Amino acid sequence: MSLLESITDNFSEERIIGRGGFADVYKGPVAVKKLKLQVSSEDMVPVLEEKFYQEICSLMMAKHKNVVRFLGYCADAQGKVYNIAGKNIVGEERQRFLCFEFLPGSLDKHISDASRGLEWRTRYQIIKGICEGLHHLHQQKIVHSDLKPANILLDHDMVPKIADFGLAKCFNEGQTSAITKNVFGSQGYMAPEFYRGVVTFRSDIYSLCIIIQEILTGTKEYLLVENESNEHLLVENESNLSLIKVWYY
């Protein structure tokens, strides 16, 4: 814990390089991901704890050139006095951290009209790297569940590395799907069945198709399309919807 405090200047705001609903990421010699365990709902605490250990499990299994390199973790708990309704109550303050190799950027910063100047060879290599990284995860029975440009980091040579395994699921041998009551994800990249809490390998393929189209077109425009359950889903654009269906189904 003291080491992580020293390399992040005691987790100063100036060191933050990424924010999410469940964690902040700090820059140091390595990237330090600090989970947000201080939540308003007590029901969310076990969910966040599960996410922490699920991410560790996934990262220890996922060693590949196109997956961010996991360096270690810290699970710290210390006694703390809380003043509640005028009474001092001794409780436990829990902090959870994950450490990764530091990478200078992410794919979402390169998907815009201004990024269309990327060489086609570079775009191809990025797509190829993402596919190879995802293929490796699926071979290890890992469903990422939150594949999107912001979760694909790029090194100085524009080599992509899949990151952020907080929503990942580790399947048993022969398992092809799972049901979850806690549906978290990013609109625009979530497969239709995922909205109903069904997690499958195909869910990642759906997200991959959206990412590939964004890399090729340089746009992030979405429109609402109804699925078979009359739920409104976000997809890239109507002209490319047929391509998604071919790849996905």
mmCIF file of C-alpha atoms in Angstrom:
data_model
loop_
_atom_site.group_PDB
_atom_site.id
_atom_site.type_symbol
_atom_site.label_atom_id
_atom_site.label_comp_id
_atom_site.label_asym_id
_atom_site.label_seq_id
_atom_site.Cartn_x
_atom_site.Cartn_y
_atom_site.Cartn_z
ATOM 1 C CA MET A 1 0.000 0.000 0.000
ATOM 2 C CA SER A 2 2.805 2.414 0.905
ATOM 3 C CA LEU A 3 4.545 1.674 -2.409
ATOM 4 C CA LEU A 4 1.413 2.492 -4.408
ATOM 5 C CA GLU A 5 0.946 5.716 -2.447
ATOM 6 C CA SER A 6 4.520 6.775 -3.174
ATOM 7 C CA ILE A 7 4.410 6.155 -6.940
ATOM 8 C CA THR A 8 1.077 7.985 -7.355
ATOM 9 C CA ASP A 9 1.863 10.972 -5.071
ATOM 10 C CA ASN A 10 -0.669 9.626 -2.575
ATOM 11 C CA PHE A 11 -3.240 9.149 -5.346
ATOM 12 C CA SER A 12 -3.284 12.813 -6.329
ATOM 13 C CA GLU A 13 -5.835 14.155 -8.834
ATOM 14 C CA GLU A 14 -2.994 15.167 -11.159
ATOM 15 C CA ARG A 15 -2.049 11.501 -11.533
ATOM 16 C CA ILE A 16 -5.468 10.349 -12.752
ATOM 17 C CA ILE A 17 -5.391 9.213 -16.393
ATOM 18 C CA GLY A 18 -8.762 7.483 -16.511
ATOM 19 C CA ARG A 19 -12.077 7.446 -14.680
ATOM 20 C CA GLY A 20 -14.850 4.861 -14.687
ATOM 21 C CA GLY A 21 -17.979 3.993 -12.809
ATOM 22 C CA PHE A 22 -16.126 1.486 -10.630
ATOM 23 C CA ALA A 23 -12.511 2.675 -10.584
ATOM 24 C CA ASP A 24 -9.976 5.424 -11.220
ATOM 25 C CA VAL A 25 -6.624 4.778 -12.925
ATOM 26 C CA TYR A 26 -3.456 6.583 -11.805
ATOM 27 C CA LYS A 27 -0.221 7.083 -13.705
ATOM 28 C CA GLY A 28 3.059 6.027 -12.185
ATOM 29 C CA PRO A 29 5.907 3.820 -13.397
ATOM 30 C CA VAL A 30 2.965 1.443 -13.813
ATOM 31 C CA ALA A 31 -0.778 2.056 -14.192
ATOM 32 C CA VAL A 32 -2.596 1.694 -10.843
ATOM 33 C CA LYS A 33 -6.327 0.984 -10.894
ATOM 34 C CA LYS A 34 -8.090 1.917 -7.658
ATOM 35 C CA LEU A 35 -11.544 0.403 -7.183
ATOM 36 C CA LYS A 36 -14.282 2.583 -5.738
ATOM 37 C CA LEU A 37 -15.545 0.635 -2.739
ATOM 38 C CA GLN A 38 -17.133 3.692 -1.114
ATOM 39 C CA VAL A 39 -20.618 3.316 -2.601
ATOM 40 C CA SER A 40 -24.017 4.508 -1.402
ATOM 41 C CA SER A 41 -25.644 1.079 -1.607
ATOM 42 C CA GLU A 42 -24.399 -1.696 0.678
ATOM 43 C CA ASP A 43 -25.663 -4.213 -1.869
ATOM 44 C CA MET A 44 -22.977 -3.010 -4.286
ATOM 45 C CA VAL A 45 -20.063 -3.830 -1.958
ATOM 46 C CA PRO A 46 -20.100 -7.619 -2.579
ATOM 47 C CA VAL A 47 -20.572 -6.918 -6.306
ATOM 48 C CA LEU A 48 -17.428 -4.784 -6.374
ATOM 49 C CA GLU A 49 -15.518 -7.352 -4.347
ATOM 50 C CA GLU A 50 -16.539 -10.028 -6.832
ATOM 51 C CA LYS A 51 -15.471 -7.785 -9.734
ATOM 52 C CA PHE A 52 -12.055 -7.307 -8.115
ATOM 53 C CA TYR A 53 -11.298 -11.007 -7.706
ATOM 54 C CA GLN A 54 -12.914 -11.865 -11.050
ATOM 55 C CA GLU A 55 -10.576 -9.411 -12.752
ATOM 56 C CA ILE A 56 -7.551 -10.912 -11.022
ATOM 57 C CA CYS A 57 -8.634 -14.408 -12.083
ATOM 58 C CA SER A 58 -9.091 -13.325 -15.699
ATOM 59 C CA LEU A 59 -5.814 -11.413 -15.908
ATOM 60 C CA MET A 60 -3.743 -14.243 -14.445
ATOM 61 C CA MET A 61 -5.081 -16.546 -17.167
ATOM 62 C CA ALA A 62 -4.858 -14.041 -20.030
ATOM 63 C CA LYS A 63 -1.202 -13.708 -20.967
ATOM 64 C CA HIS A 64 -0.897 -12.553 -24.559
ATOM 65 C CA LYS A 65 0.874 -9.850 -26.570
ATOM 66 C CA ASN A 66 -2.495 -8.222 -27.278
ATOM 67 C CA VAL A 67 -3.733 -8.275 -23.670
ATOM 68 C CA VAL A 68 -2.491 -5.677 -21.171
ATOM 69 C CA ARG A 69 0.204 -7.121 -18.899
ATOM 70 C CA PHE A 70 -0.955 -7.670 -15.304
ATOM 71 C CA LEU A 71 1.747 -6.929 -12.718
ATOM 72 C CA GLY A 72 0.041 -7.474 -9.372
ATOM 73 C CA TYR A 73 -2.658 -6.419 -6.946
ATOM 74 C CA CYS A 74 -3.111 -5.053 -3.442
ATOM 75 C CA ALA A 75 -6.007 -5.818 -1.083
ATOM 76 C CA ASP A 76 -5.662 -3.564 1.949
ATOM 77 C CA ALA A 77 -7.963 -3.359 4.993
ATOM 78 C CA GLN A 78 -7.443 -1.129 8.028
ATOM 79 C CA GLY A 79 -9.478 -0.252 11.084
ATOM 80 C CA LYS A 80 -11.008 3.216 11.068
ATOM 81 C CA VAL A 81 -13.203 5.207 13.465
ATOM 82 C CA TYR A 82 -16.399 6.560 11.883
ATOM 83 C CA ASN A 83 -18.667 9.139 13.483
ATOM 84 C CA ILE A 84 -22.263 8.090 12.823
ATOM 85 C CA ALA A 85 -25.129 10.042 14.401
ATOM 86 C CA GLY A 86 -22.773 11.456 17.024
ATOM 87 C CA LYS A 87 -21.351 8.064 17.970
ATOM 88 C CA ASN A 88 -17.850 6.787 17.222
ATOM 89 C CA ILE A 89 -17.997 3.371 15.605
ATOM 90 C CA VAL A 90 -14.961 1.283 14.672
ATOM 91 C CA GLY A 91 -15.218 -0.102 11.154
ATOM 92 C CA GLU A 92 -13.041 -1.476 8.398
ATOM 93 C CA GLU A 93 -11.801 0.584 5.477
ATOM 94 C CA ARG A 94 -11.108 -1.649 2.481
ATOM 95 C CA GLN A 95 -9.070 -0.618 -0.532
ATOM 96 C CA ARG A 96 -8.450 -2.654 -3.664
ATOM 97 C CA PHE A 97 -5.820 -1.974 -6.352
ATOM 98 C CA LEU A 98 -4.673 -3.583 -9.603
ATOM 99 C CA CYS A 99 -1.352 -2.810 -11.298
ATOM 100 C CA PHE A 100 -0.631 -3.013 -15.035
ATOM 101 C CA GLU A 101 1.999 -2.023 -17.519
ATOM 102 C CA PHE A 102 1.624 1.639 -18.433
ATOM 103 C CA LEU A 103 0.540 2.348 -22.019
ATOM 104 C CA PRO A 104 0.388 5.872 -23.485
ATOM 105 C CA GLY A 105 -3.057 5.899 -25.103
ATOM 106 C CA SER A 106 -6.310 4.146 -25.964
ATOM 107 C CA LEU A 107 -8.141 3.405 -29.200
ATOM 108 C CA ASP A 108 -11.058 5.749 -28.497
ATOM 109 C CA LYS A 109 -8.702 8.727 -28.907
ATOM 110 C CA HIS A 110 -8.084 7.627 -32.509
ATOM 111 C CA ILE A 111 -11.680 7.138 -33.626
ATOM 112 C CA SER A 112 -12.779 10.511 -34.945
ATOM 113 C CA ASP A 113 -12.834 12.460 -38.162
ATOM 114 C CA ALA A 114 -9.369 13.759 -37.315
ATOM 115 C CA SER A 115 -8.014 10.215 -37.044
ATOM 116 C CA ARG A 116 -8.957 9.186 -40.551
ATOM 117 C CA GLY A 117 -5.388 9.963 -41.550
ATOM 118 C CA LEU A 118 -4.238 6.692 -39.975
ATOM 119 C CA GLU A 119 -2.550 4.489 -42.539
ATOM 120 C CA TRP A 120 -4.684 1.575 -43.693
ATOM 121 C CA ARG A 121 -1.876 -0.775 -42.720
ATOM 122 C CA THR A 122 -1.974 0.645 -39.184
ATOM 123 C CA ARG A 123 -5.742 0.192 -38.982
ATOM 124 C CA TYR A 124 -5.394 -3.365 -40.243
ATOM 125 C CA GLN A 125 -2.717 -4.166 -37.653
ATOM 126 C CA ILE A 126 -4.904 -2.718 -34.874
ATOM 127 C CA ILE A 127 -7.897 -4.798 -35.993
ATOM 128 C CA LYS A 128 -5.752 -7.912 -36.361
ATOM 129 C CA GLY A 129 -4.254 -7.436 -32.885
ATOM 130 C CA ILE A 130 -7.655 -6.996 -31.242
ATOM 131 C CA CYS A 131 -8.935 -10.147 -32.977
ATOM 132 C CA GLU A 132 -5.925 -12.176 -31.865
ATOM 133 C CA GLY A 133 -6.193 -10.934 -28.291
ATOM 134 C CA LEU A 134 -9.911 -11.710 -28.146
ATOM 135 C CA HIS A 135 -9.354 -15.132 -29.714
ATOM 136 C CA HIS A 136 -6.827 -15.925 -26.991
ATOM 137 C CA LEU A 137 -9.286 -14.853 -24.270
ATOM 138 C CA HIS A 138 -11.989 -17.090 -25.703
ATOM 139 C CA GLN A 139 -9.557 -20.000 -25.871
ATOM 140 C CA GLN A 140 -8.973 -19.436 -22.153
ATOM 141 C CA LYS A 141 -12.783 -19.500 -21.634
ATOM 142 C CA ILE A 142 -12.865 -15.790 -20.766
ATOM 143 C CA VAL A 143 -15.673 -13.506 -21.962
ATOM 144 C CA HIS A 144 -14.561 -9.880 -21.704
ATOM 145 C CA SER A 145 -18.121 -8.443 -21.618
ATOM 146 C CA ASP A 146 -17.054 -4.797 -21.999
ATOM 147 C CA LEU A 147 -15.086 -4.621 -25.213
ATOM 148 C CA LYS A 148 -14.968 -1.031 -26.497
ATOM 149 C CA PRO A 149 -12.320 1.400 -27.859
ATOM 150 C CA ALA A 150 -11.669 2.921 -24.423
ATOM 151 C CA ASN A 151 -10.721 -0.546 -23.132
ATOM 152 C CA ILE A 152 -8.212 -1.169 -25.914
ATOM 153 C CA LEU A 153 -4.871 0.415 -25.071
ATOM 154 C CA LEU A 154 -2.159 1.239 -27.628
ATOM 155 C CA ASP A 155 1.588 1.223 -27.120
ATOM 156 C CA HIS A 156 4.044 3.547 -28.859
ATOM 157 C CA ASP A 157 4.017 1.278 -31.930
ATOM 158 C CA MET A 158 0.195 1.291 -32.056
ATOM 159 C CA VAL A 159 0.028 -2.335 -30.927
ATOM 160 C CA PRO A 160 -3.423 -2.863 -29.331
ATOM 161 C CA LYS A 161 -3.836 -4.501 -25.932
ATOM 162 C CA ILE A 162 -7.209 -5.424 -24.451
ATOM 163 C CA ALA A 163 -7.691 -4.037 -20.930
ATOM 164 C CA ASP A 164 -10.243 -3.642 -18.112
ATOM 165 C CA PHE A 165 -11.512 -7.083 -17.109
ATOM 166 C CA GLY A 166 -13.839 -5.849 -14.377
ATOM 167 C CA LEU A 167 -16.898 -7.321 -16.108
ATOM 168 C CA ALA A 168 -15.183 -10.434 -17.476
ATOM 169 C CA LYS A 169 -16.560 -13.921 -16.902
ATOM 170 C CA CYS A 170 -14.466 -17.102 -16.626
ATOM 171 C CA PHE A 171 -16.404 -20.058 -18.016
ATOM 172 C CA ASN A 172 -15.923 -23.692 -17.060
ATOM 173 C CA GLU A 173 -14.926 -26.275 -19.653
ATOM 174 C CA GLY A 174 -17.867 -26.833 -21.986
ATOM 175 C CA GLN A 175 -19.791 -23.801 -20.683
ATOM 176 C CA THR A 176 -21.028 -21.441 -23.423
ATOM 177 C CA SER A 177 -23.253 -18.988 -21.557
ATOM 178 C CA ALA A 178 -24.077 -17.514 -18.156
ATOM 179 C CA ILE A 179 -26.902 -15.513 -16.610
ATOM 180 C CA THR A 180 -26.294 -12.401 -14.533
ATOM 181 C CA LYS A 181 -28.660 -10.127 -12.628
ATOM 182 C CA ASN A 182 -26.118 -7.299 -12.573
ATOM 183 C CA VAL A 183 -26.104 -6.001 -16.141
ATOM 184 C CA PHE A 184 -23.279 -3.512 -16.626
ATOM 185 C CA GLY A 185 -21.789 -2.449 -19.934
ATOM 186 C CA SER A 186 -21.424 0.315 -22.481
ATOM 187 C CA GLN A 187 -24.340 1.243 -24.703
ATOM 188 C CA GLY A 188 -23.552 0.892 -28.365
ATOM 189 C CA TYR A 189 -21.315 -2.134 -27.773
ATOM 190 C CA MET A 190 -23.656 -4.478 -25.878
ATOM 191 C CA ALA A 191 -25.128 -7.430 -27.773
ATOM 192 C CA PRO A 192 -28.946 -7.877 -27.726
ATOM 193 C CA GLU A 193 -28.920 -10.851 -25.331
ATOM 194 C CA PHE A 194 -26.655 -8.986 -22.924
ATOM 195 C CA TYR A 195 -29.472 -6.580 -22.097
ATOM 196 C CA ARG A 196 -31.381 -9.578 -20.764
ATOM 197 C CA GLY A 197 -28.450 -10.691 -18.607
ATOM 198 C CA VAL A 198 -27.261 -13.463 -20.961
ATOM 199 C CA VAL A 199 -23.464 -13.567 -21.336
ATOM 200 C CA THR A 200 -21.962 -15.533 -24.256
ATOM 201 C CA PHE A 201 -18.819 -15.534 -26.354
ATOM 202 C CA ARG A 202 -20.936 -14.046 -29.142
ATOM 203 C CA SER A 203 -21.428 -10.963 -26.986
ATOM 204 C CA ASP A 204 -17.744 -10.104 -27.459
ATOM 205 C CA ILE A 205 -17.993 -10.745 -31.215
ATOM 206 C CA TYR A 206 -20.854 -8.248 -31.459
ATOM 207 C CA SER A 207 -18.723 -5.630 -29.676
ATOM 208 C CA LEU A 208 -15.780 -6.463 -31.938
ATOM 209 C CA CYS A 209 -17.885 -5.827 -35.054
ATOM 210 C CA ILE A 210 -18.853 -2.370 -33.791
ATOM 211 C CA ILE A 211 -15.210 -1.550 -33.025
ATOM 212 C CA ILE A 212 -14.024 -2.679 -36.468
ATOM 213 C CA GLN A 213 -16.598 -0.477 -38.163
ATOM 214 C CA GLU A 214 -15.538 2.494 -36.048
ATOM 215 C CA ILE A 215 -11.884 1.947 -36.987
ATOM 216 C CA LEU A 216 -12.785 1.763 -40.688
ATOM 217 C CA THR A 217 -15.234 4.680 -40.795
ATOM 218 C CA GLY A 218 -13.799 6.965 -38.114
ATOM 219 C CA THR A 219 -17.292 7.661 -36.727
ATOM 220 C CA LYS A 220 -19.119 6.901 -33.500
ATOM 221 C CA GLU A 221 -22.650 7.697 -34.581
ATOM 222 C CA TYR A 222 -25.425 5.389 -33.400
ATOM 223 C CA LEU A 223 -29.139 5.001 -33.986
ATOM 224 C CA LEU A 224 -31.859 3.097 -32.198
ATOM 225 C CA VAL A 225 -32.861 -0.250 -33.668
ATOM 226 C CA GLU A 226 -35.449 -2.626 -32.245
ATOM 227 C CA ASN A 227 -34.458 -6.211 -31.593
ATOM 228 C CA GLU A 228 -36.711 -9.260 -31.440
ATOM 229 C CA SER A 229 -37.837 -8.350 -27.916
ATOM 230 C CA ASN A 230 -38.748 -4.821 -29.027
ATOM 231 C CA GLU A 231 -35.918 -3.469 -26.896
ATOM 232 C CA HIS A 232 -34.133 -0.422 -28.264
ATOM 233 C CA LEU A 233 -30.459 -1.094 -28.954
ATOM 234 C CA LEU A 234 -27.712 1.183 -30.189
ATOM 235 C CA VAL A 235 -25.882 0.084 -33.334
ATOM 236 C CA GLU A 236 -23.429 1.812 -35.636
ATOM 237 C CA ASN A 237 -25.658 2.868 -38.519
ATOM 238 C CA GLU A 238 -28.411 1.374 -40.613
ATOM 239 C CA SER A 239 -26.321 0.806 -43.720
ATOM 240 C CA ASN A 240 -23.867 -1.364 -41.797
ATOM 241 C CA LEU A 241 -26.441 -3.213 -39.680
ATOM 242 C CA SER A 242 -26.602 -6.112 -42.134
ATOM 243 C CA LEU A 243 -22.838 -6.576 -41.882
ATOM 244 C CA ILE A 244 -23.064 -6.791 -38.086
ATOM 245 C CA LYS A 245 -25.786 -9.420 -38.348
ATOM 246 C CA VAL A 246 -23.714 -11.540 -40.732
ATOM 247 C CA TRP A 247 -20.674 -11.493 -38.462
ATOM 248 C CA TYR A 248 -22.633 -11.819 -35.239
ATOM 249 C CA TYR A 249 -25.052 -14.578 -36.194
#
